[in-house]
PDB file of C-alpha atoms in Angstrom:
ATOM      1  CA  PRO A   1       6.489   7.737  -4.634  1.00 44.00           C
ATOM      2  CA  VAL A   2       9.766   5.359  -5.031  1.00 45.00           C
ATOM      3  CA  PRO A   3      12.113   7.242  -6.568  1.00 48.00           C
ATOM      4  CA  ALA A   4      12.048   6.547 -10.479  1.00 47.00           C
ATOM      5  CA  ASP A   5      15.627   5.816 -10.468  1.00 49.00           C
ATOM      6  CA  THR A   6      15.160   2.738  -7.962  1.00 46.00           C
ATOM      7  CA  PRO A   7      16.491  -0.263  -9.498  1.00 43.00           C
ATOM      8  CA  ARG A   8      14.119  -3.225  -9.434  1.00 43.00           C
ATOM      9  CA  GLY A   9      14.723  -6.014  -6.671  1.00 41.00           C
ATOM     10  CA  LYS A  10      17.257  -3.545  -4.559  1.00 42.00           C
ATOM     11  CA  ALA A  11      16.509  -3.580  -1.122  1.00 41.00           C
ATOM     12  CA  ILE A  12      14.203  -0.524  -0.393  1.00 46.00           C
ATOM     13  CA  TYR A  13      13.451   0.584   3.153  1.00 49.00           C
ATOM     14  CA  PHE A  14      10.252   2.230   4.683  1.00 50.00           C
ATOM     15  CA  LEU A  15      10.638   4.740   7.253  1.00 49.00           C
ATOM     16  CA  ASN A  16       7.574   6.026   9.811  1.00 48.00           C
ATOM     17  CA  ALA A  17       9.275   8.991  11.311  1.00 45.00           C
ATOM     18  CA  TRP A  18       7.104  11.243  13.735  1.00 39.00           C
ATOM     19  CA  HIS A  19       7.337  14.112  10.670  1.00 42.00           C
ATOM     20  CA  GLY A  20       6.303  12.013   7.730  1.00 49.00           C
ATOM     21  CA  ILE A  21       6.650   8.853   5.755  1.00 51.00           C
ATOM     22  CA  TYR A  22       9.688   7.988   3.825  1.00 52.00           C
ATOM     23  CA  VAL A  23      10.833   5.627   1.261  1.00 54.00           C
ATOM     24  CA  CYS A  24      14.632   4.711   1.314  1.00 54.00           C
ATOM     25  CA  LEU A  25      16.985   3.471  -0.711  1.00 51.00           C
ATOM     26  CA  SER A  26      19.438   3.024   2.177  1.00 51.00           C
ATOM     27  CA  SER A  27      20.090   4.740   5.617  1.00 49.00           C
ATOM     28  CA  GLU A  28      21.560   7.773   3.834  1.00 52.00           C
ATOM     29  CA  LYS A  29      19.268   8.349   0.672  1.00 55.00           C
ATOM     30  CA  CYS A  30      15.400   8.706   1.443  1.00 58.00           C
ATOM     31  CA  VAL A  31      12.435  10.357  -0.191  1.00 56.00           C
ATOM     32  CA  GLU A  32       9.390  11.757   1.615  1.00 54.00           C
ATOM     33  CA  ALA A  33       6.604   9.907   0.268  1.00 54.00           C
ATOM     34  CA  THR A  34       3.949  12.754  -0.010  1.00 53.00           C
ATOM     35  CA  THR A  35       6.213  15.532  -1.509  1.00 55.00           C
ATOM     36  CA  GLY A  36       9.305  13.755  -3.025  1.00 55.00           C
ATOM     37  CA  VAL A  37      11.795  15.851  -0.706  1.00 55.00           C
ATOM     38  CA  ALA A  38      14.770  13.899  -0.160  1.00 54.00           C
ATOM     39  CA  ILE A  39      16.309  13.656   3.081  1.00 49.00           C
ATOM     40  CA  GLU A  40      19.689  12.420   4.698  1.00 50.00           C
ATOM     41  CA  GLY A  41      20.931  11.162   7.923  1.00 46.00           C
ATOM     42  CA  LEU A  42      18.113   9.112   9.265  1.00 44.00           C
ATOM     43  CA  MET A  43      18.020   6.957  12.295  1.00 40.00           C
ATOM     44  CA  ALA A  44      19.003   3.300  11.228  1.00 40.00           C
ATOM     45  CA  ASN A  45      16.403   1.982  13.977  1.00 39.00           C
ATOM     46  CA  ARG A  46      13.520   3.401  12.205  1.00 51.00           C
ATOM     47  CA  LEU A  47      14.278   1.610   9.066  1.00 54.00           C
ATOM     48  CA  TYR A  48      12.358  -1.388   7.991  1.00 64.00           C
ATOM     49  CA  GLN A  49      13.033  -3.482   4.772  1.00 71.00           C
ATOM     50  CA  VAL A  50       9.996  -3.875   2.385  1.00 80.00           C
ATOM     51  CA  VAL A  51       8.484  -6.956   1.722  1.00 87.00           C
ATOM     52  CA  ARG A  52       8.014  -7.825  -1.972  1.00 87.00           C
ATOM     53  CA  SER A  53       6.343 -10.948  -2.309  1.00 92.00           C
ATOM     54  CA  LEU A  54       3.466 -12.968  -0.905  1.00 94.00           C
ATOM     55  CA  LEU A  55       5.919 -15.584   0.121  1.00 93.00           C
ATOM     56  CA  GLU A  56       8.342 -13.384   1.882  1.00 92.00           C
ATOM     57  CA  ALA A  57       5.152 -11.564   3.594  1.00 93.00           C
ATOM     58  CA  ASN A  58       3.989 -15.345   4.817  1.00 93.00           C
ATOM     59  CA  ARG A  59       7.261 -15.179   6.688  1.00 93.00           C
ATOM     60  CA  SER A  60       7.279 -11.918   7.991  1.00 91.00           C
ATOM     61  CA  PRO A  61       5.137 -11.529  11.293  1.00 90.00           C
ATOM     62  CA  ALA A  62       5.974  -8.046  11.795  1.00 87.00           C
ATOM     63  CA  MET A  63       6.439  -6.524   8.375  1.00 90.00           C
ATOM     64  CA  LYS A  64       5.732  -2.808   8.117  1.00 89.00           C
ATOM     65  CA  ALA A  65       5.883  -2.252   4.474  1.00 88.00           C
ATOM     66  CA  LEU A  66       4.459  -4.685   1.759  1.00 92.00           C
ATOM     67  CA  ASP A  67       5.212  -3.882  -1.895  1.00 90.00           C
ATOM     68  CA  LEU A  68       3.162  -5.997  -4.591  1.00 94.00           C
ATOM     69  CA  ARG A  69       3.411  -3.541  -7.363  1.00 92.00           C
ATOM     70  CA  ASN A  70       2.610  -5.464 -10.726  1.00 93.00           C
ATOM     71  CA  SER A  71       3.212  -9.066  -8.853  1.00 94.00           C
ATOM     72  CA  PRO A  72       2.736 -12.186 -10.591  1.00 93.00           C
ATOM     73  CA  ASP A  73       1.787 -13.103  -6.482  1.00 93.00           C
ATOM     74  CA  LEU A  74      -1.593 -11.652  -7.344  1.00 93.00           C
ATOM     75  CA  GLN A  75      -2.661 -13.519 -10.195  1.00 90.00           C
ATOM     76  CA  CYS A  76      -4.535 -16.569  -9.189  1.00 87.00           C
ATOM     77  CA  VAL A  77      -3.225 -20.029 -10.045  1.00 85.00           C
ATOM     78  CA  ASN A  78      -5.928 -22.044  -8.131  1.00 83.00           C
ATOM     79  CA  MET A  79      -7.738 -24.148 -11.049  1.00 84.00           C
ATOM     80  CA  MET A  80     -10.688 -24.294  -8.906  1.00 85.00           C
ATOM     81  CA  CYS A  81     -11.275 -20.618  -8.650  1.00 81.00           C
ATOM     82  CA  GLU A  82     -13.226 -18.646 -11.467  1.00 82.00           C
ATOM     83  CA  LYS A  83     -10.385 -16.104 -11.600  1.00 81.00           C
ATOM     84  CA  VAL A  84      -7.781 -18.454 -12.487  1.00 85.00           C
ATOM     85  CA  GLY A  85      -5.162 -16.540 -14.554  1.00 85.00           C
ATOM     86  CA  GLU A  86      -6.611 -13.080 -13.846  1.00 87.00           C
ATOM     87  CA  ALA A  87      -5.936 -10.797 -10.808  1.00 88.00           C
ATOM     88  CA  CYS A  88      -7.201 -12.244  -7.615  1.00 86.00           C
ATOM     89  CA  VAL A  89      -6.764 -11.396  -3.732  1.00 90.00           C
ATOM     90  CA  CYS A  90      -7.410 -14.554  -1.850  1.00 88.00           C
ATOM     91  CA  ARG A  91      -3.858 -15.200  -1.299  1.00 90.00           C
ATOM     92  CA  LEU A  92      -3.235 -11.594  -0.063  1.00 95.00           C
ATOM     93  CA  SER A  93      -6.066 -11.922   1.997  1.00 94.00           C
ATOM     94  CA  ARG A  94      -4.742 -14.661   4.061  1.00 93.00           C
ATOM     95  CA  VAL A  95      -1.343 -13.095   4.243  1.00 96.00           C
ATOM     96  CA  LEU A  96      -2.350 -10.042   5.506  1.00 97.00           C
ATOM     97  CA  GLU A  97      -4.766 -11.720   7.916  1.00 97.00           C
ATOM     98  CA  LYS A  98      -1.751 -13.464   9.563  1.00 96.00           C
ATOM     99  CA  ASN A  99       0.998 -11.082   9.478  1.00 95.00           C
ATOM    100  CA  GLY A 100      -0.586  -7.531   8.404  1.00 95.00           C
ATOM    101  CA  GLN A 101      -1.263  -6.003  11.902  1.00 95.00           C
ATOM    102  CA  GLU A 102       1.806  -3.949  11.914  1.00 93.00           C
ATOM    103  CA  LEU A 103       1.650  -2.793   8.345  1.00 93.00           C
ATOM    104  CA  ARG A 104       2.168   0.799   7.708  1.00 90.00           C
ATOM    105  CA  SER A 105       2.755   0.582   3.991  1.00 90.00           C
ATOM    106  CA  LEU A 106       1.029  -1.337   1.297  1.00 94.00           C
ATOM    107  CA  CYS A 107       1.645  -0.920  -2.747  1.00 92.00           C
ATOM    108  CA  LEU A 108      -0.853  -2.901  -4.925  1.00 95.00           C
ATOM    109  CA  ALA A 109      -0.328  -0.786  -7.885  1.00 93.00           C
ATOM    110  CA  ASP A 110      -0.424  -2.172 -11.408  1.00 94.00           C
ATOM    111  CA  ASN A 111      -2.372  -5.651 -10.707  1.00 95.00           C
ATOM    112  CA  LYS A 112      -5.343  -4.800 -12.521  1.00 94.00           C
ATOM    113  CA  LEU A 113      -7.508  -5.338  -9.392  1.00 95.00           C
ATOM    114  CA  SER A 114     -11.047  -4.740  -9.311  1.00 93.00           C
ATOM    115  CA  GLN A 115     -11.646  -5.330  -5.814  1.00 92.00           C
ATOM    116  CA  LEU A 116     -10.057  -5.488  -2.469  1.00 96.00           C
ATOM    117  CA  PRO A 117     -10.005  -7.746   0.392  1.00 94.00           C
ATOM    118  CA  ALA A 118     -11.835  -6.469   3.486  1.00 96.00           C
ATOM    119  CA  ILE A 119      -8.824  -7.074   5.496  1.00 97.00           C
ATOM    120  CA  VAL A 120      -7.245  -4.200   4.002  1.00 97.00           C
ATOM    121  CA  PHE A 121      -9.744  -2.026   5.886  1.00 97.00           C
ATOM    122  CA  GLU A 122      -8.740  -3.529   9.020  1.00 97.00           C
ATOM    123  CA  LEU A 123      -5.201  -2.543   9.493  1.00 97.00           C
ATOM    124  CA  PRO A 124      -4.758  -0.590  12.441  1.00 96.00           C
ATOM    125  CA  HIS A 125      -1.533   1.043  11.403  1.00 93.00           C
ATOM    126  CA  LEU A 126      -2.048   1.250   7.485  1.00 93.00           C
ATOM    127  CA  GLN A 127      -0.479   4.830   6.742  1.00 90.00           C
ATOM    128  CA  VAL A 128      -0.086   4.871   2.641  1.00 89.00           C
ATOM    129  CA  LEU A 129      -2.149   2.632   0.476  1.00 92.00           C
ATOM    130  CA  ASP A 130      -1.042   2.904  -2.916  1.00 92.00           C
ATOM    131  CA  LEU A 131      -3.985   1.207  -5.487  1.00 94.00           C
ATOM    132  CA  SER A 132      -2.976   2.932  -8.687  1.00 93.00           C
ATOM    133  CA  GLY A 133      -3.242   1.502 -11.991  1.00 95.00           C
ATOM    134  CA  ASN A 134      -5.836  -1.114 -11.034  1.00 96.00           C
ATOM    135  CA  ALA A 135      -9.043  -1.593 -12.203  1.00 95.00           C
ATOM    136  CA  LEU A 136     -11.131  -0.203  -9.116  1.00 95.00           C
ATOM    137  CA  GLU A 137     -14.258   1.461 -10.226  1.00 95.00           C
ATOM    138  CA  GLU A 138     -14.912   3.092  -6.502  1.00 93.00           C
ATOM    139  CA  ILE A 139     -13.114   3.881  -3.326  1.00 92.00           C
ATOM    140  CA  PRO A 140     -14.909   1.424  -1.167  1.00 90.00           C
ATOM    141  CA  GLU A 141     -16.278   3.230   1.849  1.00 92.00           C
ATOM    142  CA  ALA A 142     -14.594   0.885   4.187  1.00 95.00           C
ATOM    143  CA  VAL A 143     -11.754   3.081   3.809  1.00 95.00           C
ATOM    144  CA  VAL A 144     -12.880   5.401   6.416  1.00 95.00           C
ATOM    145  CA  ASN A 145     -12.001   2.449   8.929  1.00 95.00           C
ATOM    146  CA  LEU A 146      -8.250   3.084   8.336  1.00 95.00           C
ATOM    147  CA  LYS A 147      -7.934   5.739  10.974  1.00 93.00           C
ATOM    148  CA  SER A 148      -3.763   5.852  10.811  1.00 91.00           C
ATOM    149  CA  LEU A 149      -4.078   6.521   6.810  1.00 91.00           C
ATOM    150  CA  LYS A 150      -2.467   9.419   5.536  1.00 88.00           C
ATOM    151  CA  VAL A 151      -2.176   8.698   1.655  1.00 88.00           C
ATOM    152  CA  LEU A 152      -4.546   6.982  -0.607  1.00 91.00           C
ATOM    153  CA  ASP A 153      -3.593   6.891  -4.109  1.00 90.00           C
ATOM    154  CA  VAL A 154      -6.075   5.872  -6.449  1.00 92.00           C
ATOM    155  CA  THR A 155      -4.417   7.383  -9.849  1.00 92.00           C
ATOM    156  CA  GLY A 156      -5.166   4.955 -12.723  1.00 94.00           C
ATOM    157  CA  ASN A 157      -8.086   3.593 -11.860  1.00 95.00           C
ATOM    158  CA  PRO A 158     -11.606   4.203 -13.689  1.00 95.00           C
ATOM    159  CA  ILE A 159     -13.123   5.919 -10.584  1.00 92.00           C
ATOM    160  CA  LYS A 160     -16.073   8.014 -11.266  1.00 85.00           C
ATOM    161  CA  GLY A 161     -15.791  10.095  -8.024  1.00 81.00           C
ATOM    162  CA  VAL A 162     -15.253   9.839  -4.305  1.00 84.00           C
ATOM    163  CA  PRO A 163     -18.351   8.797  -2.264  1.00 86.00           C
ATOM    164  CA  LYS A 164     -19.691  11.542  -0.145  1.00 88.00           C
ATOM    165  CA  ALA A 165     -19.320   9.324   3.229  1.00 86.00           C
ATOM    166  CA  VAL A 166     -15.696   9.015   2.280  1.00 88.00           C
ATOM    167  CA  ALA A 167     -14.950  12.406   1.429  1.00 86.00           C
ATOM    168  CA  LYS A 168     -16.499  13.860   4.266  1.00 87.00           C
ATOM    169  CA  GLN A 169     -14.742  11.729   7.167  1.00 87.00           C
ATOM    170  CA  LEU A 170     -11.079  12.105   5.223  1.00 84.00           C
ATOM    171  CA  TYR A 171     -11.251  15.652   3.849  1.00 80.00           C
ATOM    172  CA  GLY A 172      -8.368  17.270   5.580  1.00 75.00           C
ATOM    173  CA  LEU A 173      -7.115  14.095   7.054  1.00 77.00           C
ATOM    174  CA  VAL A 174      -6.008  12.027   3.933  1.00 83.00           C
ATOM    175  CA  GLU A 175      -4.249  13.016   0.952  1.00 82.00           C
ATOM    176  CA  ILE A 176      -6.223  11.163  -1.893  1.00 84.00           C
ATOM    177  CA  ARG A 177      -4.661  11.121  -5.294  1.00 84.00           C
ATOM    178  CA  ARG A 178      -6.403  10.498  -8.389  1.00 86.00           C
ATOM    179  CA  ASP A 179      -6.536  11.461 -11.693  1.00 82.00           C
ATOM    180  CA  ASP A 180      -9.053  14.356 -11.721  1.00 66.00           C
ATOM    181  CA  ALA A 181     -11.718  16.153  -9.721  1.00 50.00           C
ATOM    182  CA  LYS A 182     -14.719  14.545 -11.010  1.00 45.00           C
TER     183      LYS A 182
END
C-alpha cells in the first residue's frame, strides 16, 4: 500500500526488484508493497514514475505503474454513452490497449467500478492489481490469465466470495486481499 503520509500529487515511484514490489516516495524512502516494511538505498535504474492520469498514460508507451485511485478520468463524459456521469472504463481500455503491455502495477481503487475492461486480464507483466473500494460483485475468472500477478486487492467491494476456479489456480501464488473469508 502507498504510505498514508504520501502527499497527493507528489511523484511516487514503483520498483520491481527481484525480491519484491515496492512503492517509493524517492530513491531513498520505499515501502515493500505486500508487507509495508520500509527499505532504503535502492538502485535508481529500477525506479519508475507512477503515471496518475489517462492523459499522461496515453503519452507513456513504457509505463510500469498506473495509479487512477479516485480518478475523475474514469467518469464517463461521452454524451452518447449510457454511463455518462458514472464510472466507465472505455477510455481506460483504449489506453491499456495502446500502452499497457509493460505495466507492473495498476491501481483502480475508489472509482465505483462495477466491471473491468477485458484488457486488464491480458497484461502480461501485471503484478499488483488494486481494485479496492469499488462496486465489484465478483472476482472475474479471467484474473487467472495474469500469470505475473502477486497481489490482488479487492477490499471494500461487495464480493460474496472467490470463484472456485480462481481460488484453485491462485492459491499460494497470489495474495488476495478482501474484507472477509466468506
